[in-house]
Amino acid sequence: MDTKEQQLFMVLKNIFKKQQVYNEGATMKKLIALVAALAFAPAAFAADSEVSHNAEYRMRYNNDANAKFAQGSSGAYYNHRFKLGLTYRSGEKFSAHASLIHNNMWGISAPASHPATFSTPNAQTLMLVNQAYASWMVSDDFMIKSGRMPVEFGDGTIFAENDYESTPYAFDGLNFAYDTEFAHIDFFMLRTGETAVGTSPDNEEDWYVFSFDIKSLPEFLKMANIHLIQYAKEDDPTEANKKASMNFGLTLGGDAGGLDYRLTYASQSGKTGPSASEVSTSGTMMDLEVGYAVPTFMNSRFALGYHNQTGDKGDDATKSTAYQAGYYDIHANAGLMDVVSWNGTTFGSTSTKSVTDGTNSVNLGLTDMWFVWTMMPMEGYNTAIQYHMFSAAEKGALSSGDLGSELDLEATKKYEGGLEMTARIGMLTPGELLKSGSFGTLSETYQKLYLQAKFNF
């Protein structure tokens, strides 16, 4: 019993004494009243505290055929994820949040000595603390967060949580958020590397992220975000992996009538490597999608998109013009199969970040043009068709820049009670560049069947 409960008990005890209740039946009633009062006392004293929770469970089945664009490279596997979210609030000023995740690919975590049991601790039999941060509402418009937290702004093409992946992105650091009538401002101080604690030099990898969301916008403009990112990685004494860059970008999005659009442009510049052989880096990225909604035709939406990120010819050892993608939303971009990546894709045994064109090692970059058709043929059903055409943004002396095309067909059904079922078929056909040259002979179409059941609680 805490101090407040003891005080309440003594007050009720004194009342009993003063009334000098001798009747046994009356005494029993008083005792019942006392027990009830004590039972509700903790809730009364903790009225300013609140605990809430949520959970998600999902199971996935994947069946890959010709996974390496060659016959015979096929396989099927299952995995599941359980995610538990816990939020604690103390009044209106303080709160803490934790997100715990259990990931498992079926069978991979079973010990060799007892394949039917899971008694051996490893990365897939334990709970991962994915998020753990505290929030302090300093005032009505200013908040501070500290701990391991998600970072997302704009349309997810620069920083995103990536909840579709087995383990969403989370970053250690501080977040200062300021909210006004005309804008929402976020400043993040993040540390993604700490390799030499307590020694000199102190090697670190830090991000300083500034995000500015404008609120006072015209009717046709629903989103206007400006971001500024400073990245620095120390690597003393060799400096072989030393990096520094400045990133700037703008995201716009909105709609007018049945037309909707979004656009992100990002530019980066910096330096990498030791001072004696320093390389100047620069790169740009543009991501654009324009859609048109036709509610009268099965709630359809048709969209065309274009993505381009610069590559590098590799003919100047002191310069690099390849855009380095950050922690963007992987599944929402470059096809639903999640094979082609903005951070470079390995086809066969060769990465698009380093392709020999006969003279140089070329970073191809990426150009992606796509068509999307989504519709809701009936209540609770959603379907989508996506078609992507991938090519090299920089091909050097290569005869072709055609990387291939991807077709995705997806259907989702939502049920009452929080159940959601998804089925998808994806086909990635290699282009001319993958059928010869540095990539070897990759001629078979990569096919993926995907099934998912997800419960939200």
Coordinates of C-alpha atoms in Angstrom, one line a residue, residues 44-320:
A44 CA -8.2 7.6 -8.5
F45 CA -4.7 8.6 -7.6
A46 CA -3.4 7.5 -11.0
A47 CA -6.0 9.4 -13.0
D48 CA -3.3 11.5 -14.7
S49 CA -1.5 8.4 -15.9
E50 CA -2.6 6.3 -18.9
V51 CA -1.3 3.2 -20.6
S52 CA -2.3 2.1 -24.1
H53 CA -1.2 -0.6 -26.4
N54 CA -1.6 -2.0 -29.9
A55 CA -0.4 -5.0 -31.8
E56 CA 0.0 -6.4 -35.3
Y57 CA 0.6 -9.9 -36.5
R58 CA 1.3 -10.8 -40.1
M59 CA 2.3 -14.0 -41.9
R60 CA 3.8 -14.0 -45.4
Y61 CA 4.4 -16.7 -48.1
N62 CA 6.8 -16.1 -50.9
N63 CA 7.4 -18.3 -53.9
D64 CA 10.2 -17.3 -56.2
A65 CA 10.8 -18.7 -59.6
N66 CA 14.0 -17.9 -61.6
A67 CA 15.1 -15.6 -58.7
K68 CA 18.5 -15.1 -60.3
F69 CA 17.1 -14.8 -63.9
A70 CA 18.2 -18.4 -64.6
Q71 CA 16.3 -21.6 -64.6
G72 CA 16.5 -23.7 -61.4
S73 CA 17.0 -20.8 -59.0
S74 CA 13.6 -21.1 -57.3
G75 CA 12.3 -21.5 -53.7
A76 CA 9.5 -21.0 -51.3
Y77 CA 9.6 -19.7 -47.8
Y78 CA 7.3 -18.4 -44.9
N79 CA 7.9 -15.7 -42.4
H80 CA 5.9 -13.9 -39.7
R81 CA 6.2 -10.8 -37.6
F82 CA 4.6 -9.8 -34.4
K83 CA 4.8 -6.2 -33.4
L84 CA 3.7 -4.8 -30.0
G85 CA 3.3 -1.1 -29.3
L86 CA 3.2 0.3 -25.8
T87 CA 2.6 4.0 -24.9
Y88 CA 2.7 5.4 -21.4
R89 CA 1.4 8.9 -20.6
S90 CA 1.8 10.9 -17.4
G91 CA -0.5 13.9 -17.6
E92 CA -0.4 16.0 -20.8
K93 CA 3.3 16.7 -20.8
F94 CA 5.2 13.4 -20.7
S95 CA 4.9 10.2 -22.6
A96 CA 7.1 7.2 -23.5
H97 CA 6.7 4.8 -26.4
A98 CA 8.2 1.4 -27.2
S99 CA 7.7 -0.9 -30.2
L100 CA 8.8 -4.5 -29.8
I101 CA 9.2 -6.8 -32.8
H102 CA 9.6 -10.6 -33.3
N103 CA 10.6 -11.7 -36.8
N104 CA 11.0 -15.2 -37.9
M105 CA 11.6 -17.1 -41.1
W106 CA 10.1 -20.5 -40.5
G107 CA 12.7 -23.1 -39.7
I108 CA 15.7 -20.9 -39.9
S109 CA 15.9 -20.3 -36.2
A110 CA 15.6 -24.0 -35.2
P111 CA 18.8 -25.4 -33.6
A112 CA 20.5 -28.2 -35.6
S113 CA 20.4 -30.6 -32.6
H114 CA 16.7 -30.2 -32.0
P115 CA 15.1 -29.0 -35.2
A116 CA 11.5 -29.1 -33.9
T117 CA 12.2 -26.8 -30.9
F118 CA 13.2 -23.2 -30.5
S119 CA 15.1 -23.2 -27.2
T120 CA 18.3 -21.7 -28.5
P121 CA 18.4 -17.9 -28.3
N122 CA 19.2 -16.2 -31.5
A123 CA 18.2 -13.1 -33.5
Q124 CA 14.9 -14.7 -34.6
T125 CA 13.7 -16.1 -31.3
L126 CA 14.1 -12.9 -29.3
M127 CA 12.1 -9.7 -29.2
L128 CA 13.7 -6.7 -30.8
V129 CA 13.3 -3.3 -29.3
N130 CA 12.7 -1.4 -32.5
Q131 CA 11.6 1.9 -31.0
A132 CA 12.0 3.3 -27.5
Y133 CA 11.7 7.0 -26.9
A134 CA 10.3 9.6 -24.5
S135 CA 8.4 12.8 -25.4
W136 CA 8.2 16.0 -23.4
M137 CA 5.5 18.5 -24.4
V138 CA 7.4 21.6 -23.3
S139 CA 4.6 23.9 -24.4
D140 CA 1.5 23.8 -26.6
D141 CA 3.6 24.2 -29.7
F142 CA 7.1 22.7 -28.8
M143 CA 8.0 19.1 -28.1
I144 CA 11.2 17.2 -27.5
K145 CA 11.8 13.5 -28.2
S146 CA 14.7 11.4 -27.1
G147 CA 15.6 7.8 -27.8
R148 CA 15.2 5.4 -30.7
M149 CA 12.5 6.8 -33.0
P150 CA 11.2 6.7 -36.6
V151 CA 12.0 9.6 -39.0
E152 CA 9.6 10.3 -41.9
F153 CA 8.7 13.5 -43.8
G154 CA 7.5 14.5 -47.2
D155 CA 6.4 11.7 -49.4
G156 CA 8.8 9.1 -48.0
T157 CA 11.4 9.4 -50.8
I158 CA 14.1 10.7 -48.5
F159 CA 13.4 9.4 -45.0
A160 CA 10.6 6.9 -44.2
E161 CA 9.8 4.3 -41.5
N162 CA 9.6 1.4 -43.9
D163 CA 7.0 -0.6 -41.9
Y164 CA 6.6 -3.0 -44.8
E165 CA 10.0 -4.4 -44.2
S166 CA 10.7 -7.0 -41.5
T167 CA 12.3 -4.4 -39.3
P168 CA 11.3 -0.8 -39.8
Y169 CA 13.9 1.9 -39.7
A170 CA 14.5 3.6 -36.3
F171 CA 17.2 6.1 -35.4
D172 CA 18.9 7.0 -32.1
G173 CA 18.9 10.7 -31.3
L174 CA 16.9 13.8 -30.5
N175 CA 13.9 15.4 -32.1
F176 CA 12.9 19.0 -31.6
A177 CA 9.4 19.7 -33.0
Y178 CA 7.8 23.1 -33.3
D179 CA 4.3 23.5 -34.5
T180 CA 2.7 26.8 -35.5
E181 CA -0.3 27.9 -37.5
F182 CA 1.8 28.4 -40.6
A183 CA 4.3 25.6 -40.4
H184 CA 5.5 22.4 -38.7
I185 CA 9.3 22.3 -38.1
D186 CA 11.3 19.2 -37.1
F187 CA 15.0 19.1 -36.3
F188 CA 16.6 15.7 -35.8
M189 CA 20.0 15.0 -34.3
L190 CA 20.7 11.3 -35.2
R191 CA 23.6 9.0 -34.6
T192 CA 23.9 5.9 -36.8
G193 CA 27.4 5.0 -36.0
E194 CA 29.7 5.0 -32.9
T195 CA 32.8 2.9 -33.4
A196 CA 35.3 4.1 -30.9
V197 CA 33.7 4.9 -27.5
G198 CA 36.0 6.5 -24.9
T199 CA 38.9 6.8 -27.3
S200 CA 40.5 9.6 -29.3
P201 CA 39.8 10.1 -32.1
D202 CA 36.1 9.4 -31.5
N203 CA 34.7 8.0 -34.8
E204 CA 31.0 8.8 -35.3
E205 CA 28.4 8.8 -38.0
D206 CA 25.9 11.6 -37.5
W207 CA 22.9 13.1 -39.3
Y208 CA 21.4 16.5 -38.8
V209 CA 18.0 16.6 -40.4
F210 CA 15.8 19.8 -40.8
S211 CA 12.3 19.3 -42.1
F212 CA 10.0 22.3 -42.7
D213 CA 6.3 21.6 -43.6
I214 CA 4.3 24.7 -44.8
K215 CA 0.7 24.7 -43.7
S216 CA -0.7 27.9 -45.2
L217 CA -1.1 26.6 -48.7
P218 CA -3.5 27.3 -51.7
E219 CA -6.3 24.9 -52.3
F220 CA -4.6 22.9 -55.0
L221 CA -1.4 22.4 -52.9
K222 CA -1.8 20.0 -50.0
M223 CA 1.9 19.4 -49.1
A224 CA 5.0 21.5 -49.3
N225 CA 8.0 20.2 -47.5
I226 CA 11.6 21.5 -47.5
H227 CA 14.4 19.4 -46.1
L228 CA 18.0 20.1 -45.4
I229 CA 20.4 17.3 -44.2
Q230 CA 24.0 17.4 -43.1
Y231 CA 25.7 14.0 -42.9
A232 CA 29.2 13.4 -41.5
K233 CA 31.2 10.2 -40.9
E234 CA 34.5 10.4 -39.2
D235 CA 37.1 7.6 -39.8
D236 CA 40.4 8.5 -38.1
P237 CA 43.2 7.8 -38.4
T238 CA 43.1 6.2 -41.9
E239 CA 40.1 8.3 -43.1
A240 CA 39.4 5.6 -45.7
N241 CA 35.7 5.7 -45.0
K242 CA 35.4 9.4 -44.1
K243 CA 32.4 11.1 -45.6
A244 CA 30.6 14.4 -45.5
S245 CA 27.6 15.6 -47.5
M246 CA 24.9 18.3 -47.6
N247 CA 21.5 17.3 -48.9
F248 CA 18.7 19.7 -49.9
G249 CA 15.3 19.0 -51.4
L250 CA 11.7 20.0 -51.9
T251 CA 8.5 17.9 -52.0
L252 CA 5.2 19.2 -53.3
G253 CA 1.9 17.4 -53.5
G254 CA -1.8 18.2 -54.0
D255 CA -4.9 17.8 -56.2
A256 CA -7.3 19.8 -58.2
G257 CA -10.6 18.3 -59.4
G258 CA -9.8 14.7 -60.3
L259 CA -6.1 15.3 -60.8
D260 CA -3.5 14.7 -58.2
Y261 CA 0.3 15.0 -58.2
R262 CA 3.4 14.8 -56.1
L263 CA 7.0 15.8 -56.9
T264 CA 10.3 15.5 -55.0
Y265 CA 13.6 17.0 -56.1
A266 CA 16.8 16.4 -54.1
S267 CA 20.3 17.5 -54.6
Q268 CA 23.4 16.5 -52.7
S269 CA 27.1 17.4 -52.6
G270 CA 30.1 16.5 -50.4
K271 CA 33.4 14.7 -50.1
T272 CA 34.5 11.2 -49.3
G273 CA 37.8 9.4 -48.6
P274 CA 41.2 10.6 -47.1
S275 CA 42.5 14.0 -47.7
A276 CA 45.3 12.8 -50.0
S277 CA 42.8 11.1 -52.4
E278 CA 39.6 12.9 -51.7
V279 CA 36.6 12.5 -54.0
S280 CA 34.1 15.2 -54.6
T281 CA 30.5 13.9 -54.7
S282 CA 27.4 15.3 -56.1
G283 CA 24.1 13.9 -57.4
T284 CA 20.4 14.7 -58.0
M285 CA 17.1 12.9 -57.8
M286 CA 13.7 13.7 -59.1
D287 CA 10.6 11.6 -58.4
L288 CA 7.2 12.6 -60.0
E289 CA 3.8 11.1 -60.2
V290 CA 0.6 12.5 -61.7
G291 CA -2.7 10.7 -61.3
Y292 CA -6.3 11.0 -62.3
A293 CA -9.3 9.6 -60.3
V294 CA -12.4 8.3 -61.9
P295 CA -14.8 7.5 -59.0
T296 CA -17.6 6.4 -61.4
F297 CA -15.5 3.6 -62.8
M298 CA -15.0 1.2 -59.8
N299 CA -13.3 4.1 -57.9
S300 CA -10.4 3.9 -60.3
R301 CA -7.2 6.0 -60.3
F302 CA -4.8 6.1 -63.2
A303 CA -1.2 7.4 -62.7
L304 CA 2.0 7.9 -64.6
G305 CA 5.3 8.3 -62.9
Y306 CA 8.9 9.2 -63.6
H307 CA 12.0 8.7 -61.4
N308 CA 15.6 9.7 -62.3
Q309 CA 18.7 9.6 -60.1
T310 CA 22.1 10.5 -61.6
G311 CA 24.8 7.9 -62.2
D312 CA 28.5 8.2 -62.6
K313 CA 30.7 7.6 -65.7
G314 CA 33.7 6.7 -63.6
D315 CA 36.1 8.4 -65.9
D316 CA 37.3 10.9 -63.3
A317 CA 38.8 9.4 -60.1
T318 CA 38.4 12.8 -58.2
K319 CA 34.7 13.2 -58.9
S320 CA 31.5 11.2 -58.5

